[in-house]
XYZ file of C-alpha atoms in Angstrom:
526
model
C 0.000 0.000 0.000
C 1.643 3.194 -1.240
C 2.724 5.758 1.379
C 0.340 4.343 3.963
C -2.678 5.060 1.763
C -5.929 3.386 2.784
C -8.586 3.022 0.133
C -11.831 1.257 -0.744
C -13.031 -1.349 1.735
C -9.982 -0.871 3.972
C -11.982 1.845 5.762
C -14.338 1.163 8.635
C -17.761 2.738 8.008
C -17.263 5.448 10.635
C -13.755 6.462 9.505
C -13.154 9.816 7.812
C -11.960 9.602 4.225
C -11.733 11.676 1.050
C -15.003 11.279 -0.823
C -15.752 12.060 -4.471
C -12.268 13.578 -4.831
C -12.384 13.439 -8.632
C -15.307 15.890 -8.690
C -12.926 18.609 -7.463
C -10.952 18.310 -10.709
C -13.694 20.292 -12.469
C -14.269 23.673 -10.888
C -17.097 24.397 -13.361
C -19.382 21.653 -12.043
C -21.675 21.971 -9.038
C -20.804 19.640 -6.162
C -23.374 17.302 -4.587
C -24.813 18.534 -1.297
C -23.095 15.807 0.713
C -19.580 16.748 -0.494
C -17.963 19.383 1.739
C -15.236 21.529 0.107
C -14.090 22.728 3.550
C -13.770 19.183 4.928
C -11.974 18.016 1.780
C -9.594 20.991 1.850
C -8.809 20.327 5.519
C -7.998 16.665 4.890
C -5.781 17.535 1.921
C -3.874 20.168 3.914
C -3.408 17.732 6.776
C -1.790 15.274 4.360
C 0.077 17.992 2.432
C -1.659 16.939 -0.767
C -3.432 18.743 -3.625
C -6.573 17.593 -5.417
C -4.490 16.201 -8.282
C -2.225 14.464 -5.732
C -5.282 12.870 -4.122
C -6.597 11.587 -7.447
C -3.092 10.387 -8.387
C -2.776 8.510 -5.090
C -6.070 6.744 -5.728
C -5.114 5.853 -9.298
C -1.735 4.551 -8.125
C -3.203 2.131 -5.572
C -5.910 1.122 -8.043
C -3.276 0.347 -10.682
C -1.122 -1.444 -8.100
C -4.046 -3.652 -7.107
C -4.921 -4.338 -10.756
C -1.320 -5.212 -11.588
C -1.131 -7.554 -8.595
C -4.283 -9.379 -9.756
C -2.910 -9.707 -13.291
C 0.431 -10.995 -11.971
C -1.380 -13.725 -10.060
C -3.211 -14.759 -13.226
C -0.513 -14.369 -15.888
C 2.762 -14.320 -13.944
C 5.221 -11.575 -12.997
C 7.459 -12.128 -16.039
C 4.557 -11.657 -18.445
C 3.361 -8.465 -16.741
C 6.898 -7.077 -16.633
C 7.481 -7.572 -20.364
C 4.050 -6.926 -21.871
C 3.271 -3.477 -23.269
C 0.563 -1.669 -21.311
C -1.784 1.076 -22.434
C -4.118 3.065 -20.206
C -7.549 4.390 -21.173
C -9.275 6.578 -18.580
C -12.930 7.577 -18.702
C -14.270 11.029 -17.765
C -17.801 12.479 -17.515
C -19.210 13.902 -20.744
C -19.792 17.325 -19.190
C -16.263 17.789 -17.847
C -14.308 20.869 -18.823
C -11.083 20.732 -20.803
C -9.081 21.755 -17.714
C -10.600 18.858 -15.737
C -9.601 16.428 -18.485
C -6.074 17.800 -18.440
C -5.970 17.466 -14.640
C -7.003 13.818 -15.023
C -4.078 13.255 -17.381
C -1.714 14.924 -14.903
C -2.952 12.638 -12.122
C -2.523 9.575 -14.348
C 1.035 10.621 -15.167
C 1.873 11.020 -11.469
C 0.289 7.620 -10.784
C 2.791 5.947 -13.119
C 0.469 5.311 -16.036
C 2.772 6.942 -18.583
C 3.133 10.456 -19.940
C 0.106 12.643 -20.645
C 0.529 12.088 -24.366
C 0.426 8.290 -23.910
C -2.704 8.009 -21.739
C -5.968 7.988 -23.703
C -9.166 9.635 -22.493
C -12.689 8.701 -23.528
C -15.973 10.144 -22.305
C -17.990 7.736 -20.170
C -21.145 7.591 -22.326
C -19.005 7.123 -25.450
C -17.229 4.197 -23.803
C -20.601 2.730 -22.843
C -21.835 3.178 -26.415
C -18.784 1.335 -27.751
C -19.548 -1.660 -25.541
C -23.316 -1.677 -26.037
C -23.175 -1.403 -29.834
C -20.225 -3.746 -30.315
C -21.427 -6.505 -28.003
C -25.229 -6.200 -28.013
C -26.326 -4.027 -30.951
C -30.040 -3.082 -30.926
C -32.153 -5.347 -33.108
C -32.727 -3.944 -36.577
C -30.013 -1.291 -36.242
C -29.677 0.541 -39.552
C -27.770 3.431 -41.068
C -29.252 6.775 -40.068
C -30.656 5.557 -36.737
C -30.193 7.845 -33.728
C -29.871 6.493 -30.204
C -29.179 7.970 -26.787
C -26.683 6.524 -24.332
C -27.728 7.278 -20.753
C -24.849 6.524 -18.383
C -26.490 6.666 -14.954
C -23.874 6.335 -12.239
C -23.588 7.035 -8.540
C -22.990 10.788 -8.653
C -23.695 11.918 -12.208
C -25.868 10.959 -15.162
C -24.218 11.591 -18.560
C -25.946 11.442 -21.934
C -24.798 11.568 -25.549
C -26.802 10.980 -28.724
C -25.298 9.158 -31.705
C -26.277 8.608 -35.327
C -25.231 5.427 -37.135
C -23.212 6.321 -40.258
C -21.975 2.838 -41.190
C -22.840 -0.717 -40.155
C -19.779 -2.584 -41.423
C -17.543 -1.424 -39.943
C -19.764 0.095 -37.268
C -19.280 3.870 -37.219
C -21.273 6.621 -35.538
C -21.247 10.395 -35.106
C -22.636 12.546 -32.315
C -26.058 13.861 -33.267
C -26.463 16.234 -30.276
C -24.196 17.897 -27.745
C -23.681 15.712 -24.673
C -25.345 16.709 -21.428
C -25.481 15.572 -17.837
C -26.491 16.352 -14.299
C -26.000 15.538 -10.640
C -28.823 13.018 -10.296
C -27.036 9.705 -9.771
C -28.057 6.943 -7.390
C -26.070 8.361 -4.446
C -28.873 10.916 -4.058
C -31.234 7.999 -3.378
C -29.056 6.980 -0.406
C -29.473 10.405 1.155
C -33.206 10.426 0.535
C -33.388 6.948 2.068
C -31.493 8.199 5.138
C -33.893 11.143 5.476
C -36.839 8.772 5.214
C -35.509 6.423 7.921
C -34.746 9.390 10.183
C -38.320 10.650 9.786
C -39.768 7.178 10.478
C -37.810 6.294 13.622
C -37.131 9.834 14.839
C -33.993 12.008 14.646
C -32.806 11.052 18.128
C -33.061 7.297 17.559
C -31.507 7.642 14.104
C -28.499 9.668 15.289
C -27.970 7.331 18.258
C -28.100 4.304 15.940
C -25.461 5.766 13.614
C -23.212 6.640 16.555
C -23.699 3.639 18.878
C -24.727 0.927 16.394
C -23.072 1.862 13.087
C -23.276 -1.713 11.798
C -27.066 -1.587 12.102
C -27.214 1.418 9.788
C -24.616 -0.055 7.434
C -26.708 -3.213 7.078
C -29.817 -1.167 6.255
C -27.907 0.948 3.753
C -26.317 -2.132 2.159
C -29.750 -3.726 1.711
C -31.067 -0.545 0.099
C -27.957 -0.254 -2.086
C -27.726 -3.849 -3.273
C -31.354 -4.939 -3.401
C -33.819 -2.038 -3.403
C -32.024 0.341 -5.799
C -31.330 -2.391 -8.349
C -34.374 -4.663 -8.086
C -37.322 -2.618 -6.818
C -40.381 -3.241 -8.989
C -43.673 -1.587 -8.087
C -45.655 -4.371 -9.752
C -43.922 -7.203 -7.874
C -42.925 -5.637 -4.550
C -45.936 -4.453 -2.570
C -43.630 -3.872 0.373
C -39.945 -3.860 1.264
C -38.571 -4.935 4.661
C -35.402 -3.041 5.609
C -33.174 -4.799 8.197
C -32.417 -2.741 11.311
C -31.005 -5.416 13.654
C -30.626 -4.371 17.254
C -33.390 -1.758 17.258
C -36.300 -2.538 19.607
C -39.788 -3.165 18.227
C -41.710 0.060 17.684
C -45.261 -0.286 16.424
C -45.604 3.428 15.670
C -42.357 3.535 13.651
C -43.148 0.215 11.958
C -40.189 -1.767 13.350
C -40.969 -5.426 13.999
C -38.405 -8.142 14.792
C -35.531 -5.974 13.540
C -37.199 -4.991 10.249
C -38.830 -1.772 9.070
C -41.582 -2.234 6.514
C -41.834 0.215 3.591
C -44.714 0.215 1.124
C -44.058 0.248 -2.619
C -45.393 3.795 -2.742
C -42.931 4.938 -0.086
C -40.004 3.404 -1.975
C -41.212 4.946 -5.244
C -41.410 8.339 -3.489
C -37.667 8.101 -2.666
C -36.906 7.457 -6.349
C -39.323 10.011 -7.780
C -37.382 13.345 -7.852
C -34.140 11.704 -8.974
C -35.825 9.794 -11.801
C -37.672 12.949 -12.861
C -34.303 14.668 -13.370
C -33.022 11.736 -15.437
C -36.165 11.781 -17.587
C -35.754 15.528 -18.134
C -32.161 14.993 -19.313
C -33.250 12.228 -21.712
C -36.084 14.386 -23.036
C -33.683 17.263 -23.707
C -31.511 14.929 -25.802
C -34.558 13.731 -27.746
C -35.590 17.343 -28.383
C -32.050 18.199 -29.557
C -32.041 15.315 -32.052
C -35.548 16.133 -33.299
C -34.646 19.812 -33.721
C -32.106 18.698 -36.337
C -34.666 16.579 -38.176
C -33.706 13.248 -36.622
C -35.693 10.570 -34.802
C -34.456 8.621 -31.780
C -34.722 4.856 -32.216
C -33.479 3.738 -28.822
C -32.242 4.653 -25.354
C -29.367 2.522 -24.031
C -29.284 2.529 -20.239
C -25.909 1.745 -18.628
C -23.968 2.441 -15.429
C -24.549 1.326 -11.842
C -27.841 3.211 -11.531
C -28.574 2.070 -15.071
C -29.149 -1.438 -13.662
C -32.155 -0.197 -11.688
C -35.364 -1.943 -12.735
C -37.437 0.997 -11.512
C -35.450 3.518 -13.558
C -35.782 1.254 -16.612
C -39.540 0.893 -16.057
C -40.071 4.642 -15.653
C -38.079 5.453 -18.802
C -40.006 2.821 -20.721
C -43.325 4.112 -19.421
C -42.366 7.660 -20.427
C -40.814 7.076 -23.846
C -42.118 3.677 -25.011
C -45.820 4.022 -24.290
C -46.915 6.676 -26.768
C -50.697 7.235 -27.001
C -52.323 6.388 -30.323
C -52.993 9.353 -32.650
C -56.547 10.767 -32.652
C -58.958 9.267 -35.176
C -58.945 10.894 -38.575
C -60.469 9.901 -41.908
C -57.265 11.076 -43.567
C -53.920 9.274 -42.983
C -51.900 10.826 -40.154
C -48.139 10.415 -40.128
C -46.158 10.477 -36.883
C -43.923 13.572 -36.760
C -41.694 11.959 -34.121
C -42.985 13.941 -31.171
C -44.938 10.942 -29.832
C -42.767 8.201 -31.256
C -42.206 4.975 -29.348
C -38.560 4.751 -28.350
C -37.114 1.401 -27.367
C -35.365 1.375 -23.972
C -32.504 -1.122 -23.701
C -30.661 -2.343 -20.610
C -27.700 -4.358 -21.948
C -25.967 -7.150 -20.087
C -23.191 -5.949 -17.756
C -24.704 -2.451 -17.723
C -22.795 -1.634 -14.532
C -19.393 -2.259 -16.159
C -20.285 -1.100 -19.690
C -18.106 2.004 -19.363
C -14.892 0.188 -18.418
C -15.549 -2.604 -20.923
C -16.075 -0.006 -23.659
C -12.899 1.830 -22.645
C -10.934 -1.403 -23.021
C -12.458 -1.994 -26.463
C -11.571 1.584 -27.420
C -7.953 0.933 -26.483
C -7.826 -2.290 -28.491
C -9.832 -1.391 -31.604
C -9.641 2.407 -31.785
C -12.508 4.868 -31.997
C -15.771 4.162 -33.813
C -16.925 7.799 -33.474
C -16.246 9.721 -36.703
C -17.524 13.147 -35.670
C -18.209 14.739 -32.305
C -20.188 17.832 -31.354
C -18.294 20.643 -29.690
C -19.478 21.136 -26.091
C -18.573 24.841 -26.221
C -17.916 27.673 -28.610
C -14.130 28.118 -28.764
C -12.376 31.332 -29.645
C -9.545 33.757 -28.984
C -9.370 37.484 -28.368
C -7.659 39.766 -30.869
C -6.976 43.404 -31.693
C -8.490 45.015 -34.741
C -8.825 48.427 -36.412
C -11.128 50.772 -34.515
C -14.541 51.241 -36.141
C -16.610 54.062 -34.640
C -19.810 52.351 -35.790
C -18.975 49.159 -33.861
C -16.619 50.000 -31.007
C -16.835 52.346 -27.995
C -14.382 55.222 -28.299
C -13.141 54.550 -24.763
C -11.757 51.147 -25.912
C -9.475 52.483 -28.641
C -5.684 52.818 -28.452
C -2.981 54.020 -30.870
C -0.719 51.390 -32.468
C 2.687 52.840 -33.415
C 3.431 49.853 -35.648
C 0.161 49.818 -37.585
C -0.120 53.618 -37.210
C -3.846 53.338 -36.616
C -6.406 53.462 -33.840
C -7.039 49.890 -32.636
C -9.301 48.065 -30.166
C -8.370 44.904 -28.265
C -10.277 42.086 -26.548
C -12.533 41.480 -29.542
C -13.606 37.814 -29.758
C -13.088 35.636 -32.802
C -15.106 32.435 -32.389
C -13.478 29.653 -34.373
C -15.963 26.936 -33.403
C -19.671 27.341 -32.652
C -21.245 25.261 -29.902
C -22.596 22.020 -31.358
C -20.361 22.095 -34.448
C -19.655 18.565 -35.775
C -15.900 18.025 -35.596
C -13.751 15.196 -36.901
C -10.497 14.254 -35.164
C -9.021 13.970 -38.664
C -10.055 17.510 -39.636
C -8.532 20.042 -37.209
C -9.938 23.500 -36.588
C -7.631 26.342 -37.666
C -7.059 29.535 -35.677
C -5.454 32.283 -37.760
C -3.066 34.761 -36.154
C -0.814 37.597 -37.228
C 2.037 38.813 -35.036
C 4.547 41.678 -35.260
C 8.064 41.485 -33.808
C 10.657 44.200 -33.430
C 14.316 43.198 -33.910
C 15.520 41.092 -30.981
C 12.026 40.562 -29.564
C 11.194 37.077 -28.229
C 9.381 34.842 -30.700
C 7.521 32.975 -27.934
C 3.897 34.136 -27.919
C 1.000 33.385 -25.592
C -2.708 33.324 -26.310
C -5.708 32.399 -24.164
C -8.163 29.870 -25.532
C -11.635 31.005 -24.493
C -14.845 28.957 -24.307
C -18.508 29.927 -24.054
C -21.490 27.727 -23.211
C -24.018 30.059 -24.858
C -25.485 29.348 -28.269
C -24.667 32.937 -29.319
C -21.314 34.007 -27.801
C -20.455 37.727 -27.310
C -18.428 39.877 -29.711
C -16.100 41.144 -26.969
C -14.352 39.438 -24.075
C -16.442 39.227 -20.887
C -15.557 37.978 -17.412
C -18.257 35.287 -17.605
C -16.364 33.513 -20.410
C -14.384 30.390 -19.564
C -10.591 30.518 -19.792
C -9.754 27.050 -21.115
C -5.957 27.217 -21.253
C -2.968 29.382 -22.146
C -1.392 28.446 -25.475
C 2.371 28.987 -25.672
C 3.796 28.923 -29.197
C 7.495 29.114 -30.033
C 7.710 30.755 -33.451
C 11.495 30.366 -33.370
C 10.997 27.000 -35.091
C 9.655 28.801 -38.175
C 12.268 29.699 -40.849
C 13.064 33.432 -40.869
C 12.408 33.485 -44.608
C 8.691 33.108 -43.869
C 8.595 36.350 -41.877
C 7.772 39.553 -43.798
C 9.901 42.631 -43.068
C 7.755 45.797 -42.869
C 8.653 49.435 -42.217
C 6.501 52.180 -40.733
C 6.333 55.705 -42.222
C 8.782 56.749 -39.494
C 11.332 54.166 -40.596
C 10.719 51.647 -37.783
C 11.340 48.105 -39.039
C 9.481 45.063 -37.768
C 8.806 41.489 -38.847
C 5.301 40.171 -39.461
C 4.226 36.507 -39.477
C 0.875 34.960 -40.362
C 0.425 31.513 -38.818
C -2.235 29.049 -37.770
C -2.828 26.943 -34.694
C -4.619 23.680 -35.493
C -6.825 22.232 -32.750
C -8.099 18.666 -32.751
C -10.964 17.661 -30.472
C -10.774 13.976 -29.674
C -13.099 12.008 -27.376
C -11.967 13.892 -24.288
C -8.855 15.813 -25.187
C -7.541 18.878 -27.041
C -4.376 18.740 -29.161
C -2.692 21.815 -30.748
C -0.146 22.189 -33.567
C 1.652 25.162 -35.200
C 1.323 25.520 -38.975
C 2.682 28.131 -41.414
C 1.714 27.996 -45.104
C 0.314 24.490 -44.593
C 3.517 23.104 -43.025
C 3.658 21.831 -39.422
C 6.436 23.390 -37.343
C 5.843 21.719 -34.000
C 3.340 21.322 -31.205
C 1.896 23.994 -28.963
C 2.060 23.871 -25.171
C -1.354 24.166 -23.516
C -1.306 25.123 -19.822
C -4.605 24.508 -18.085
C -5.710 26.013 -14.798
C -4.665 23.939 -11.775
C -7.627 22.552 -9.837
C -7.971 23.625 -6.205
C -10.569 23.026 -3.519
């Protein structure tokens, strides 16, 4: 065990531990109510660790355990000599800085350099597994389907359109979405319900004096109720609370508390409503582009839930018949029946799909940009467009200029191929002896219509550092001002590729690549 690290089931139920540490990698996402930033920050300071250190420590012990299991099965010599590749999964809604932080943690955990570790979004990994191993019956070119990866903390969704059957290829047909409505929220609602039934005093005393009693109740809810509850088959559920005295008013008899099917369904209700709303938004997004959704593939730990499956099926696969008409009426897709699928091994579909991605490569040809991406620039002052207070005099261009204007290179939702990079055009002026290393901020915006000028609400994705010293001097243009001041001008492009969960940048001049570009992302803090 590395550096005295305890992890997983090595903790006793009452012991303090870092919870949901990976969620702190993305400062743009809202934290669940049960995750305390102050408590997490205190534990990290006590151990002299950062968020990335904490994630790296977890990944290191996870990899150590995995390697030990593989050594027992295949032998130490085989594991020492065999080439290893790592594919990590991240939520679909994570920011670019959070993805970069994940790569940093993986590098520190001994999984290879950032450039060697592959990232894939969780719903994409699930889609790879579901379509490769258990393709929906009658799947045909042009079909759209939604992958709903319902996990413990988050629910992530992406819609795909089938572009080829052999080999199987797809493209994103709507921008991925997600929310904090995973099954962990059911645990907290269950705890609130039990507290209300037996009373706050009895509940708090049980957790403090008889923690195993509460752990047994929670385990039963986690392993049986959340996965198997079926309103049609289970008229009641008996939750074990061993050690608590009989209480007729609270409903405790012989160490069990009886819950009706309606009471269990009430615990599920608000969480499932949020999931349904996310699915409906994906359906609306696909339909707004003229597509129809053929199926919903439900994966993830919460994706195993029979009740979640039944509610999705009732909502999206039980369309009412159209009203009677003497003339033929054609379905416009608004009330279409959508098949809901729950593939085998739904709980591990993400990791199985990630492994397939590492072995076979990507089956996704085009992805939708989660944000609008752009850079700020200076341009000639135009009194009809720009406030006079923003102008400044440029001695090199000998004109009034304005800065912090936004040039949006990619609109939100733009289909992008990893094989077809997006080009950012720049022009730079250099006086003799001036450094040829330039920096630019890559800016993102979640709005459908981003602003024309830089605003504080925009997201700073990363700082791009480009060394133009690799470009031959013959490609620079020598210019002279009217006052005889000489300077060099260079037009160049930065090419950005958006892969499953990563951004890659390259420097190009006149169509020739002259090296990579360093992207420095913001460091995650609590």
